[in-house]
Amino acid sequence: MISYILNFGWLEDLVTKLLVSFGIDMETRLGGSVHFFFYDVIKILILLSLMIFFISYLRSYFSVEKTKKILEKMGGFRSHIVASLLGTVTPFCSCSSVPLFIGFIEGGIPLGVTFSFLITSPIVNEAAFIILMGTFGVKVAILYALAGITVGVVGGYLIHILKLERYIEEYVYKVKMGQTDIKKITRRERIEFAKENVKETVSKIWIYLLVGIGIGAVIHGWAPEDLLVRYAGPENPFGVLVATVIAIPLYSNAMGTIPIAEALINKGVGIGTALAFMMATTALSFPEMVLLKKVVKIKLIMIFIGIVGTGILIVGYLFNYFL
Amino acid sequence: MKIEILGTGCKKCKELYERTLEAVKIEGIDAEVIKEEDIVKIIEAGLMSTPGLRVDGKVVSYGKVPKVDEIRKYLK
């Protein structure tokens, strides 16, 4: 019963009933596609709005400033784990990547630890987590989050071991960061923050969602299953590689790629392939690189792509193999 | 009064700029509203999360786009 509610079995039945009452035959391709479209749109919107609200409320207890304070006091491998974990919960917009980077480095946080935060932050966020949960279930969502954290910890640690500090732009070290007080937030402000976040996330991703679900619906009805299984199925050793490489220049929202991933998986594409694609679109996005270019030299960005890309590949293969 | 919008030019910074102009207009005060997009200056102001709002040299808000009413309070 709980899984019927959590996995939206009720909505599936409801949409079927409604479509049938409008005289749409569920056995046809069109019927299947239309059902997929409405079911997915409604499900994702409900999930998103509700859960983003609650998670944002919790997130309001974290801030970039507090995260910096915590990491400044820490050292060793442990700090990579903490940075990565904080990356998942600290409210942070990718447009603040540059000031955050400079602020962390200025505060004496090692480059690798800073990267542990920056890698995990876009991969694991509440919206991606929620949609994954609604689409593939709790287990996959948790595994995805764990994988994202692991890629951040290991990736950041490798950057640390390789001692790449020389690739940071020199002006970064010269900047002296000013002081700002960490503001006390009232409960009303937290609720306001959560509401704003729901509005912002939904308004930012609805178009990706519609397009993503639309494409997903077409794949659902029309994509040739045998072909997909052959080229992108879990058996094909290059599936994950191709998916990851395709994802890099593709600037989409992770949320928009999930419905496509779902449809592809239903058609026999490996789940690891689909998740690798999703991780790569978020973690290795082109606009993010352009921002990073302001603070680090191109060589470090290349190494970053190499390390994170490899991590994502491994995750993809592991998921394909074990799930 | 000197009001600065601290941000590297993302969408939220523009939104904050618009809202600040509106708040200034409602309050009817004589203020100079400037966009500060230099990343070094932003860091020196102590900001890690943008956009930020600085009124007469004091950072009053950062990491979010406050509502017009809230901005008005900062201008008083």
CSV table of C-alpha atoms in Angstrom, one decimal, chain A residues 63-65 68 91-93 95-104 106 171 174-183 189 192 196 199-200 203 291 294, chain B residues 7-13 15 19 37-51 53 58-65 67 70 73-74:
chain,number,residue,atom,x,y,z
A,63,SER,CA,24.6,28.1,4.2
A,64,VAL,CA,27.7,28.5,2.1
A,65,GLU,CA,29.2,30.7,4.9
A,68,LYS,CA,33.1,27.4,4.8
A,91,PRO,CA,21.9,25.9,-0.8
A,92,PHE,CA,24.0,27.1,-3.6
A,93,CYS,CA,23.4,28.4,-7.1
A,95,CYS,CA,26.2,31.2,-10.7
A,96,SER,CA,27.9,31.6,-7.3
A,97,SER,CA,30.6,29.0,-8.2
A,98,VAL,CA,33.3,31.7,-8.7
A,99,PRO,CA,32.9,33.6,-5.4
A,100,LEU,CA,32.5,30.4,-3.6
A,101,PHE,CA,35.7,29.0,-5.1
A,102,ILE,CA,37.7,32.1,-4.2
A,103,GLY,CA,36.1,32.3,-0.8
A,104,PHE,CA,37.0,28.7,0.0
A,106,GLU,CA,41.1,32.3,0.5
A,171,TYR,CA,44.7,36.7,-8.4
A,174,LYS,CA,45.7,37.9,-3.6
A,175,VAL,CA,42.1,38.6,-2.8
A,176,LYS,CA,41.4,39.4,0.7
A,177,MET,CA,37.9,38.4,1.7
A,178,GLY,CA,35.7,40.8,3.6
A,179,GLN,CA,33.7,39.9,6.6
A,180,THR,CA,30.0,39.3,6.6
A,181,ASP,CA,28.0,38.2,9.6
A,182,ILE,CA,26.1,35.0,9.3
A,183,LYS,CA,22.5,36.1,9.6
A,189,GLU,CA,12.1,33.4,6.6
A,192,GLU,CA,9.6,31.9,2.7
A,196,GLU,CA,10.7,30.7,-3.1
A,199,LYS,CA,8.7,28.5,-7.2
A,200,GLU,CA,12.2,29.0,-8.6
A,203,SER,CA,9.7,27.8,-13.0
A,291,LEU,CA,32.7,29.9,-14.9
A,294,LYS,CA,37.7,32.5,-14.4
B,7,GLY,CA,26.9,39.9,-8.5
B,8,THR,CA,28.6,38.7,-11.6
B,9,GLY,CA,25.7,39.4,-13.9
B,10,CYS,CA,23.5,36.3,-13.6
B,11,LYS,CA,19.7,36.4,-13.9
B,12,LYS,CA,19.2,36.8,-10.2
B,13,CYS,CA,21.5,39.9,-10.1
B,15,GLU,CA,16.2,40.7,-10.9
B,19,ARG,CA,13.6,45.3,-7.6
B,37,GLU,CA,30.2,43.0,-11.3
B,38,ASP,CA,33.9,42.8,-10.5
B,39,ILE,CA,34.5,39.4,-8.8
B,40,VAL,CA,37.4,40.7,-6.7
B,41,LYS,CA,35.3,43.6,-5.3
B,42,ILE,CA,32.5,41.1,-4.6
B,43,ILE,CA,34.8,38.9,-2.6
B,44,GLU,CA,36.3,41.9,-0.8
B,45,ALA,CA,32.8,42.8,0.3
B,46,GLY,CA,32.7,39.3,2.0
B,47,LEU,CA,30.3,37.6,-0.3
B,48,MET,CA,30.4,34.0,-1.4
B,49,SER,CA,26.8,33.7,-2.4
B,50,THR,CA,25.5,36.2,-4.9
B,51,PRO,CA,23.6,38.4,-5.5
B,53,LEU,CA,22.9,44.1,-1.8
B,58,LYS,CA,27.1,47.8,4.5
B,59,VAL,CA,26.1,44.4,3.1
B,60,VAL,CA,22.4,44.0,4.0
B,61,SER,CA,21.5,40.9,2.0
B,62,TYR,CA,23.2,38.2,0.2
B,63,GLY,CA,22.6,34.9,-1.6
B,64,LYS,CA,19.0,35.7,-2.4
B,65,VAL,CA,16.7,38.1,-4.1
B,67,LYS,CA,11.2,41.1,-2.1
B,70,GLU,CA,12.3,43.9,2.2
B,73,LYS,CA,13.4,48.3,4.8
B,74,TYR,CA,17.1,48.3,4.1
